[in-house]
Short mmCIF file of C-alpha atoms in Angstrom, two decimals:
data_model
loop_
_atom_site.label_atom_id
_atom_site.label_comp_id
_atom_site.label_asym_id
_atom_site.label_seq_id
_atom_site.Cartn_x
_atom_site.Cartn_y
_atom_site.Cartn_z
CA CYS A 30 83.43 31.30 76.86
CA ARG A 31 83.82 35.05 77.26
CA PHE A 32 80.21 36.00 76.28
CA GLY A 33 78.21 33.16 77.83
CA PHE A 34 77.55 31.51 74.50
CA HIS A 35 77.46 28.09 76.03
CA GLN A 36 75.32 28.93 79.07
CA MET A 37 72.75 26.18 79.68
CA PHE A 38 69.90 28.38 80.82
CA PRO A 39 69.58 32.10 81.74
CA PRO A 40 70.86 32.39 85.30
CA PHE A 41 67.65 33.73 87.02
CA PRO A 42 65.31 32.46 88.16
CA PRO A 43 66.57 28.86 87.96
CA ALA A 44 63.25 27.43 89.21
CA LYS A 45 61.44 28.68 86.12
CA TYR A 46 63.34 26.24 83.83
CA LEU A 47 63.13 23.24 86.24
CA PRO A 48 59.88 21.97 84.55
CA GLU A 49 61.67 21.92 81.15
CA ILE A 50 64.52 19.79 82.60
CA LEU A 51 62.30 17.40 84.47
CA ASN A 52 60.13 16.92 81.35
CA GLY A 53 63.22 16.17 79.21
CA ARG A 54 62.97 19.37 77.25
CA TYR A 55 66.61 19.80 76.72
CA SER A 56 69.24 18.59 74.36
CA VAL A 57 72.85 17.34 74.88
CA GLU A 58 75.70 18.55 72.74
CA GLU A 59 79.24 17.05 72.64
CA ARG A 60 82.10 19.33 72.68
CA SER A 61 85.64 18.51 71.74
CA VAL A 62 88.58 18.81 74.17
CA LEU A 63 92.29 19.62 73.39
CA GLN A 64 95.14 17.64 74.99
CA LEU A 65 98.64 18.97 75.52
CA ILE A 66 101.41 16.38 75.35
CA CYS A 67 104.88 17.49 76.66
CA ASN A 68 107.62 16.36 79.05
CA ASP A 69 106.99 19.14 81.58
CA LYS A 70 105.73 17.57 84.76
CA HIS A 71 103.71 20.64 85.84
CA LEU A 72 101.59 20.49 82.70
CA GLN A 73 101.12 16.77 82.77
CA ASP A 74 98.86 17.05 85.90
CA SER A 75 95.98 18.64 83.97
CA PRO A 76 96.79 18.72 80.24
CA TYR A 77 93.14 19.11 78.84
CA ALA A 78 91.39 22.23 77.70
CA LEU A 79 87.75 22.74 76.70
CA ASN A 80 88.43 26.31 75.47
CA GLU A 81 92.06 26.82 74.47
CA ILE A 82 95.69 26.23 74.94
CA ALA A 83 97.80 29.51 74.64
CA ILE A 84 101.53 29.85 74.19
CA LEU A 85 102.64 33.34 75.48
CA LYS A 86 105.67 35.29 76.07
CA ARG A 87 106.60 35.46 79.73
CA ASP A 88 108.10 38.92 79.96
CA SER A 89 107.13 42.24 78.51
CA SER A 90 110.45 42.89 76.57
CA SER A 91 110.23 40.71 73.44
CA MET A 92 108.12 38.48 71.37
CA ILE A 93 108.62 34.73 71.03
CA SER A 94 109.17 32.54 68.02
CA ILE A 95 106.91 29.63 67.64
CA ARG A 96 107.78 27.01 64.92
CA THR A 97 104.54 25.26 64.11
CA ALA A 98 103.92 21.97 62.20
CA ILE A 99 100.66 20.21 61.33
CA ASN A 100 100.91 16.47 61.26
CA GLY A 101 104.76 16.82 60.89
CA ALA A 102 104.40 19.25 57.93
CA TYR A 103 105.94 22.65 58.54
CA LEU A 104 103.22 25.50 58.68
CA ASN A 105 104.91 28.67 59.83
CA THR A 106 107.12 30.22 62.43
CA TYR A 107 105.12 32.77 64.28
CA GLN A 108 106.97 35.78 65.51
CA ALA A 109 104.40 37.11 67.99
CA ASP A 110 103.47 37.66 71.63
CA GLY A 111 101.81 34.22 71.55
CA LEU A 112 99.67 31.67 69.79
CA VAL A 113 96.13 30.58 70.85
CA ILE A 114 94.90 27.07 69.84
CA ALA A 115 91.10 27.03 70.36
CA THR A 116 88.28 24.56 70.08
CA PRO A 117 84.90 25.71 68.69
CA THR A 118 83.83 26.16 72.26
CA GLY A 119 86.89 28.46 73.00
CA SER A 120 86.56 30.28 69.76
CA THR A 121 84.30 32.92 71.50
CA ALA A 122 86.77 33.37 74.38
CA TYR A 123 90.41 34.37 74.23
CA SER A 124 90.75 33.50 70.58
CA LEU A 125 87.97 35.88 69.58
CA SER A 126 89.53 38.66 71.67
CA VAL A 127 92.80 38.45 69.71
CA GLY A 128 91.14 38.39 66.25
CA GLY A 129 90.36 34.68 65.90
CA PRO A 130 87.25 33.38 63.97
CA ILE A 131 84.05 32.31 65.63
CA ILE A 132 83.75 28.61 64.90
CA VAL A 133 80.36 26.83 64.82
CA PRO A 134 80.03 24.07 67.39
CA HIS A 135 80.33 20.48 65.89
CA SER A 136 82.37 21.73 62.96
CA ASN A 137 85.29 19.42 64.03
CA THR A 138 87.89 22.09 63.73
CA ILE A 139 90.54 24.00 65.58
CA ALA A 140 91.59 27.63 65.20
CA ILE A 141 95.21 28.68 65.42
CA THR A 142 95.36 32.46 66.11
CA PRO A 143 98.59 34.50 66.68
CA VAL A 144 98.65 37.12 69.44
CA ALA A 145 100.11 40.49 68.16
CA PRO A 146 102.08 38.91 65.34
CA HIS A 147 105.14 40.81 64.06
CA SER A 148 103.92 40.51 60.38
CA LEU A 149 100.53 41.81 59.25
CA ASN A 150 100.51 38.97 56.63
CA VAL A 151 100.03 36.36 59.40
CA ARG A 152 96.40 35.45 59.95
CA PRO A 153 94.40 32.90 61.94
CA ILE A 154 93.98 29.47 60.32
CA VAL A 155 91.27 26.79 60.94
CA ILE A 156 92.31 23.10 60.58
CA ARG A 157 90.68 19.77 61.27
CA ASP A 158 90.54 18.72 64.89
CA ASP A 159 91.93 15.23 64.26
CA TRP A 160 95.28 16.79 63.00
CA GLU A 161 98.14 17.07 65.40
CA ILE A 162 99.97 20.40 66.13
CA THR A 163 103.65 20.47 67.13
CA LEU A 164 105.22 23.59 68.59
CA ASP A 165 108.80 24.53 69.26
CA VAL A 166 109.28 27.81 71.02
CA GLU A 167 112.31 30.08 71.16
CA SER A 168 112.53 33.03 73.48
CA ARG A 169 115.20 35.61 74.45
CA SER A 170 114.43 34.82 78.12
CA HIS A 171 114.68 31.11 77.36
CA ASN A 172 111.27 30.40 78.66
CA PHE A 173 107.54 31.01 77.99
CA LEU A 174 104.14 30.43 79.36
CA VAL A 175 101.62 27.79 78.53
CA ALA A 176 98.04 28.63 79.55
CA ILE A 177 95.52 25.73 79.50
CA ASP A 178 92.09 27.27 79.95
CA GLY A 179 93.70 30.18 81.83
CA ARG A 180 95.80 28.02 84.19
CA SER A 181 99.41 29.00 83.25
CA GLU A 182 102.80 27.41 83.81
CA THR A 183 106.34 28.54 82.83
CA CYS A 184 108.14 26.29 80.40
CA LYS A 185 111.79 26.17 79.20
CA GLU A 186 112.30 26.89 75.56
CA THR A 187 113.64 23.30 75.02
CA THR A 188 110.13 22.01 75.79
CA GLN A 189 108.38 20.67 72.70
CA LEU A 190 104.70 20.81 72.71
CA THR A 191 102.15 18.65 70.92
CA ILE A 192 98.49 19.52 70.89
CA ARG A 193 95.70 17.19 69.49
CA ARG A 194 92.07 16.41 70.18
CA ALA A 195 91.63 14.39 73.37
CA ASP A 196 90.04 10.96 73.24
CA TYR A 197 86.97 12.12 75.10
CA SER A 198 84.45 14.92 74.76
CA VAL A 199 82.45 17.03 77.13
CA LYS A 200 78.62 16.89 77.22
CA VAL A 201 76.83 20.14 77.50
CA VAL A 202 73.11 20.46 78.31
CA LYS A 203 71.17 23.06 76.22
CA ARG A 204 67.58 24.23 76.05
CA PHE A 205 65.64 22.21 73.69
CA ASN A 206 64.96 25.12 71.28
CA HIS A 207 68.55 26.58 71.62
CA ILE A 208 69.95 27.89 68.21
CA PHE A 209 73.56 28.80 68.13
CA PHE A 210 72.98 31.63 65.61
CA ASP A 211 70.34 33.30 67.69
CA THR A 212 72.70 33.38 70.66
CA LEU A 213 75.50 34.61 68.39
CA ARG A 214 73.33 37.54 67.08
CA SER A 215 72.32 38.44 70.50
CA LYS A 216 75.63 38.31 72.26
CA MET A 217 77.61 40.03 69.38
CA MET A 218 74.69 42.54 68.94
CA TRP A 219 74.64 41.89 65.26
CA GLY A 220 72.01 44.09 63.63
CA ALA A 221 71.86 46.51 66.59
CA ASP A 222 71.94 50.21 65.65
CA GLY A 223 74.73 51.79 67.58
CA ARG A 224 73.62 55.26 66.73
CA ARG A 225 70.65 55.20 69.13
#
């Protein structure tokens, strides 16, 4: 997460929060994880993402074409620099920086956000996280990048990618009185007067 939305406790001083932990004054939240399925052996080693899976052009010369289907039904062919598929946890990271929506934790959704799309009509879309996304990528350079939580590998354009919710979740420890919307207002500086 780019802005520290999911930080358990403020970083300093850690000893200040130890009594809260020892007295059980914390809560545990479950966060969904994405799984990438493909036949590329480099991506099979660690195919899981807590934040996002991004499909990106490899060179600076031209955009890529990403044919996207949801549960086998055609959605769109994105002509763009890339596509970011983000969990609610990752919605405040890379996805947010390319214009994606902020997703509330526990909403059981995934955001699909294009990176610098060729058409202004193309917008992010939010879908259920138990739906399966299939991607077929074409590129003038005949390859593209797949970034799983920032770790990227080059793929050939014949590689078909399937993204779905993993069969496990990650548990995150939070302060007992943590409220997501308080953190959101603080980190995004909503309500702050920029004229001062």
